[in-house]
Amino acid sequence: MDVIYLLVLLLVGALATYLSGDKLASKVALLFSLGAFGYSLYLLNLLEAGVNLDYTAAWITKPNIAFALKTDGLAMAMLLLTTALTPMIVFSGFGNDYKNARSIYALILFMSFAMAGTFLAADGLLYYIFWELALIPIYFIALLWGNGDAEERKKAVLKFFIYTLGGSLFMLTGFVYLYLQAGSFLLTDLYQLRLSCAQQFWIFMAFFLAYAIKIPIIPFHTWQAKVYQKAPTVGTMLLSGIMLKMGLYSVLRWQLPIAPLAAKGHQYVLIGLSVAGVIYGSIVALRQKDLKKLLAYSSLAHVGLIAAGAYTLTLDGLRGAVLQMIAHGFTVVGLFFVAEIIFRRYETRLIAEMGGIRQQTPKFTSMFLLLVLASVALPSTFNFVGEFTVLYSLFQVNLGFAILGGLTIILGAYYMLKMFQHAMLGEVNAKPFADVTFNEGLLLVLIVAVLFFFGLYSKPITDLISPSIENILIHINR
Amino acid sequence: MDTTLALVLVLAPFAGFLINVFFGKTLGKSVSGTIGTLSVAVSFVVSLMLFMQVNATKTPIQIALFDWIQVGNFKVDFGFLLDQLSLLWLLFVTGIGSLIHLYSISYMHDDEKMHTFFAYLNLFVFFMITLVVGSNLLIMFIGWEGVGLCSYLLIGFWYKNQEYNDAAKKAFIMNRIGDLGLLIGIFILGAAFSTVDFATLKTALETSNSVNPNWIVLAALALFIGACGKSAQIPLYTWLPDAMAGPTPVSALIHAATMVTAGIFMVTRMNFLFSLTPEVQTIIAVIGAATALVAATIALVQNDIKKVLAYSTVSQLGLMFLALGCGAYQVAVFHVITHAFFKACLFLGSGSVIHALHGEQDMRRMGGLKKVMPITYITMLISSLAISGIFPLAGFWSKDEILMTAFHHNIALWVIGSIASIMTAFYMFRLMFLTFWKDFRGTEEQKHHLHESPKLITIPLIILAILAAIGGAINLPGNAWLNHYLAPLFSVAHQEHVLGTTEYMLMGIALAGGIIGIAIAYMKYAKQGQLPEEDAQITGFSKVLYDKYYVDEVYEFLFVKPINALSRFFRDYIETAVSGFVFGLGKATMVLGAQGRKVQNGNIGLYLFFFVLGVIAIISYLFLAQ
Amino acid sequence: MNNILNHIGIENYIFLSVILFCIGVFGVLYRRNAIIVFMSIEIMLNAVNLLFVAFSTYHQDAQGQVFVFFSMAVAAAEVAVGLAILVSIFRNLGSIDIDNLKKLKG
């Protein structure tokens, strides 16, 4: 029952934000999102104390749909990621003057609500509803508050919307088929299904389309760069920080345990595709002129590695994937925030128009550099823990995958340092660069602190997620 | 007690880093420099204490702090291992580190970002200590990447110059290529033995027979690739000469004395692995010898004083790897230590010269400094004699040991090593003569400002020169303290060279080689007073050498350009194509819709016609079905 | 009972109804006047009704005739509505030529 309050809190928060008017909206949103974060910490506390937080209630009898929420360590970790990032994202908007502010902040909270629901849902249809619900706010955020040419933006956002929606419909078909087999949408019932190889294959493919587009795995990634570029930064943060993780999380929660045989049968193809994404994303990122697009492609590379880890079907792979998801969530939010900070001062996202900033603002440079280093997985950052675990799991499958996936540490360093060099270093820029404000600095410091703290001491998270991942593995290897 | 000491050891430089980062600017230059130096000096004192303890008790100190990373079949402790090897390394890292910090107080005093410089230097020492004291491969890896990072930060210290930034980036990326190798090696060992802890790995490797030997070979090879990256061996050496873009104390500390020896440290640390794989040892020896020779030839014609020293460093590192490849780990360690003394001294000396000439690095614009900078001259002379292997200075003993080992191993390696040594003597004295002898060739204005450097600069020089002179004493043939001290580390006992006729002959040849090299340099540059040609006039083979065999260009052509071209190709074509395909699906739907729309033209007659057609179709179907 | 089918065979009813139906079809396809199209539809409808009645008698089953009543009632309603539409179209456009009625164009 306790979990529901969290969802209610977020929903009420969205409503309250909308009603509070443009002036107060950001503060109310921050208040509610912080409240949600605090409450999820309380839930974490309960979970650690051994309280069963799962919740199931009958909802619709025909067809048999239950309002079922499952809060194990894995869901808890993702929930915490969502509720921790939401206040940060809200806070990052403080420096911007949005028109119709109450709507955008309400949409952010609403999206947070939908994503939290996705992570918690333990009933196929409920999960699907939350999954699609998350799409609506981001569509409007990107469309209404985005930047650049309106026509082009509309095109990019519409493409994203239809693309992801189309992919999800395949997943829905998959669920309907599963319902016909199991007579219920409940996760536990679906786990009990014993499907034949061919059935699993089709279910797997139906889910794969939805997830591959959401994550995204190449070649389903084409919506990503444009949308990241066009969306307002808060939207980009929501997309890359949390929403991508919905796809990856779903792979672990829904796709692999329901159709393990298909995953095992096509393991090399799946890992190959994901690893190809790592290399492709890194190489394309090298020559991007737009900072946000570069980060989008770097994100493509990183999630490719996460997906590869998940498809190894090993304990290390799954665990590394989750760790890396969390690490990547914080890093990418930080990096996009950096892009936003530069944009607030220089009104540009083109790397060529930056440069020579370091001299003017050493503090900001240090924060940026630390984020860059986290992104290239320097040991002692959280990203290293994740990346190391994932690469190790790839090695367990095949040495070649580990080497190819490991190219990310070379190529990643290449494009990130190149970007950093041209964005920050060099002769002093003629345009003055105002030092970061207190709010901006606070947010950056928070993110960096999280990354380094867990980089040195990742045990709490590992302990939190390990039991549920082992449980999932039991279902995969049944 | 040990834990506290170890934490002080590791964290003192880190504290220095933090203070300099947060308060450096307010504290002022001198204070920030002093704090930086003191924090390293504290580490030096602590390592000295621990060293005495371990030297007396002969038992390594092991400290486990907490779990760091947990993977399927093993977990990684955050722990330290303070044994003979790490303490020895700590001594010269923190010792030379302190001296170089001291030196930097004066050297960097005119730089507006002095506190940043000290922050980076402290951070470097912190990571270097972590690298050395880590109790397992992954903690070592933290330090390993961390020193790479500091190297990046310090090479690009003058970040307004994009060329320096390029050099910094290149160093970081080339290091990372090696790091990938190291990671793969860690994976293999971790998967095979369920541990990456040095002590447990050692026992596991020595007792376990179940592991496929191919994996062990592969692991050794992968680790060696890591060592190649960090210690600038062929084919990953090109970053080191470029790294001279950093301030000179950085070159002395990071790119000569400490960081670049990390590869040797790692191989020595993992000696139990490498001893099992003679194939890899052969590769190491060959690569080491090749690097020693190639780098030495390039150094022959360089005119930038720091470039000469850089290639000299690469060459000397090659010699150390030659020793490692022959299985003579003590010898390599011995040379690491003596090399740290004289190369640090040489770099600091060159820094002193550059300082006096206000940034001039071209030896063709120097000369005649002997009279104005006597201390710099004498200290550098001692170090040059040491690196050239002149009896009885430190370099003589260590280099001689290496050559002797190589001789017993394979005569070809000995020949290459000896040629490299002769070249070393030549280019070092070419440097000395061009810089200090004859008349000054710089501008009049520079001439007026010529001066001996202040005490903070000369004192470290003097200390290092003394060490370069007498450092060989730690491992004299017949009284090899170092060999005995390190002996517990190695499973295969090191055979000391019995001094027979062959050995004395080898020593004689090495000494003669050194003297020949010096003599040629003397004839050419001191007696005849030749000057190296200006860049445009260099022709023939020396042009090839001067342009470093065009290796950078080849790499640029083979790797950098293709990757960038591929990136552009992906960006401009593949992305558009894939995106076009997705949009194509949408467009196809639109086209279909446009076609279908033509039928819905509102013509009721047509609708009726289709209606009738439908009826007929149904009826005929019903008839056919019967 | 004196069955009328004994005098005139069932085939004749079928032929008649087919002919009527075809007349209706051609009327619908060829004529442009909406009223005539409407009438043609009615002819088709009645052709079917005729067939219903004929077979009802043939099978000695009254159900067919019940259907006819239904369809006649529905047809009447349909004509009422249809004619009303036509009247309103005529008032608006001044013509009931179906070629002019292209408002449904997609």
Short mmCIF file of N, CA, C and O in Angstrom, two decimals, chain B residues 4-5 11 38 58 109 126 142 166 264 266 273 318-320 342 387 423 431 447 462 497 593 607 611 615:
data_model
loop_
_atom_site.label_atom_id
_atom_site.label_comp_id
_atom_site.label_asym_id
_atom_site.label_seq_id
_atom_site.Cartn_x
_atom_site.Cartn_y
_atom_site.Cartn_z
N THR B 4 46.54 3.32 9.95
CA THR B 4 46.59 4.78 10.04
C THR B 4 47.75 5.32 9.22
O THR B 4 47.59 6.27 8.44
N LEU B 5 48.90 4.69 9.40
CA LEU B 5 50.07 5.15 8.66
C LEU B 5 49.82 5.09 7.16
O LEU B 5 50.13 6.02 6.42
N LEU B 11 46.71 9.59 1.87
CA LEU B 11 45.82 10.74 1.85
C LEU B 11 46.52 12.09 2.02
O LEU B 11 45.94 13.11 1.71
N LEU B 38 54.99 20.02 1.35
CA LEU B 38 54.93 19.35 2.65
C LEU B 38 54.08 18.08 2.60
O LEU B 38 54.44 17.06 3.18
N LYS B 58 60.59 -8.09 7.51
CA LYS B 58 60.51 -8.92 6.30
C LYS B 58 59.10 -9.42 6.03
O LYS B 58 58.92 -10.35 5.25
N HIS B 109 56.96 30.01 -10.12
CA HIS B 109 56.52 31.14 -9.33
C HIS B 109 55.89 32.26 -10.16
O HIS B 109 55.04 33.00 -9.68
N PHE B 126 49.26 11.42 -5.27
CA PHE B 126 48.23 10.60 -4.63
C PHE B 126 47.91 9.37 -5.48
O PHE B 126 47.89 8.24 -5.00
N ILE B 142 43.01 1.99 -10.51
CA ILE B 142 42.59 3.35 -10.14
C ILE B 142 43.76 4.30 -10.28
O ILE B 142 43.68 5.34 -10.92
N ASP B 166 46.33 19.23 -27.58
CA ASP B 166 46.37 18.05 -28.46
C ASP B 166 47.33 17.01 -27.89
O ASP B 166 47.03 15.82 -27.86
N ILE B 264 56.77 -0.92 -15.63
CA ILE B 264 57.79 -1.82 -15.09
C ILE B 264 57.38 -2.32 -13.71
O ILE B 264 57.54 -3.49 -13.38
N MET B 266 54.33 -2.74 -12.75
CA MET B 266 53.27 -3.72 -12.89
C MET B 266 53.84 -5.08 -13.31
O MET B 266 53.45 -6.11 -12.76
N LEU B 273 53.36 -14.19 -12.96
CA LEU B 273 52.62 -14.50 -14.18
C LEU B 273 53.57 -14.54 -15.38
O LEU B 273 53.55 -15.49 -16.17
N GLY B 318 63.07 1.30 -22.58
CA GLY B 318 63.23 0.11 -23.41
C GLY B 318 64.25 -0.84 -22.81
O GLY B 318 64.03 -2.06 -22.75
N LEU B 319 65.34 -0.27 -22.31
CA LEU B 319 66.36 -1.12 -21.67
C LEU B 319 65.78 -1.85 -20.46
O LEU B 319 66.06 -3.02 -20.23
N MET B 320 64.94 -1.12 -19.70
CA MET B 320 64.36 -1.77 -18.53
C MET B 320 63.47 -2.93 -18.95
O MET B 320 63.48 -3.99 -18.33
N PHE B 342 69.01 10.13 -12.15
CA PHE B 342 69.72 10.98 -13.10
C PHE B 342 68.80 11.63 -14.13
O PHE B 342 69.04 12.74 -14.56
N ILE B 387 74.16 8.51 -16.86
CA ILE B 387 73.29 7.86 -17.86
C ILE B 387 74.14 7.22 -18.96
O ILE B 387 73.74 6.22 -19.56
N MET B 423 74.92 5.20 -28.24
CA MET B 423 74.16 6.35 -28.73
C MET B 423 73.75 7.25 -27.59
O MET B 423 73.81 8.48 -27.71
N LEU B 431 74.15 17.04 -26.19
CA LEU B 431 73.32 17.99 -25.45
C LEU B 431 74.18 18.86 -24.54
O LEU B 431 74.07 20.09 -24.53
N LYS B 447 71.11 37.20 -23.28
CA LYS B 447 72.45 37.13 -22.71
C LYS B 447 72.55 37.99 -21.45
O LYS B 447 73.18 37.62 -20.48
N ILE B 462 71.28 19.41 -6.80
CA ILE B 462 72.48 18.87 -6.13
C ILE B 462 72.17 17.53 -5.48
O ILE B 462 72.90 16.55 -5.64
N HIS B 497 75.20 -12.42 -11.03
CA HIS B 497 76.30 -12.70 -11.95
C HIS B 497 77.57 -12.96 -11.15
O HIS B 497 77.95 -12.18 -10.31
N GLY B 593 -1.75 6.42 -49.13
CA GLY B 593 -2.94 7.18 -48.80
C GLY B 593 -3.35 8.07 -49.96
O GLY B 593 -4.52 8.15 -50.32
N TYR B 607 -18.97 4.92 -56.78
CA TYR B 607 -19.21 4.14 -55.57
C TYR B 607 -20.16 2.99 -55.85
O TYR B 607 -19.93 1.84 -55.46
N PHE B 611 -19.81 -0.95 -55.63
CA PHE B 611 -20.76 -1.73 -54.83
C PHE B 611 -21.25 -2.93 -55.62
O PHE B 611 -21.22 -4.06 -55.14
N VAL B 615 -20.83 -6.95 -55.09
CA VAL B 615 -21.92 -7.94 -55.05
C VAL B 615 -21.62 -9.07 -56.00
O VAL B 615 -21.71 -10.25 -55.64
#
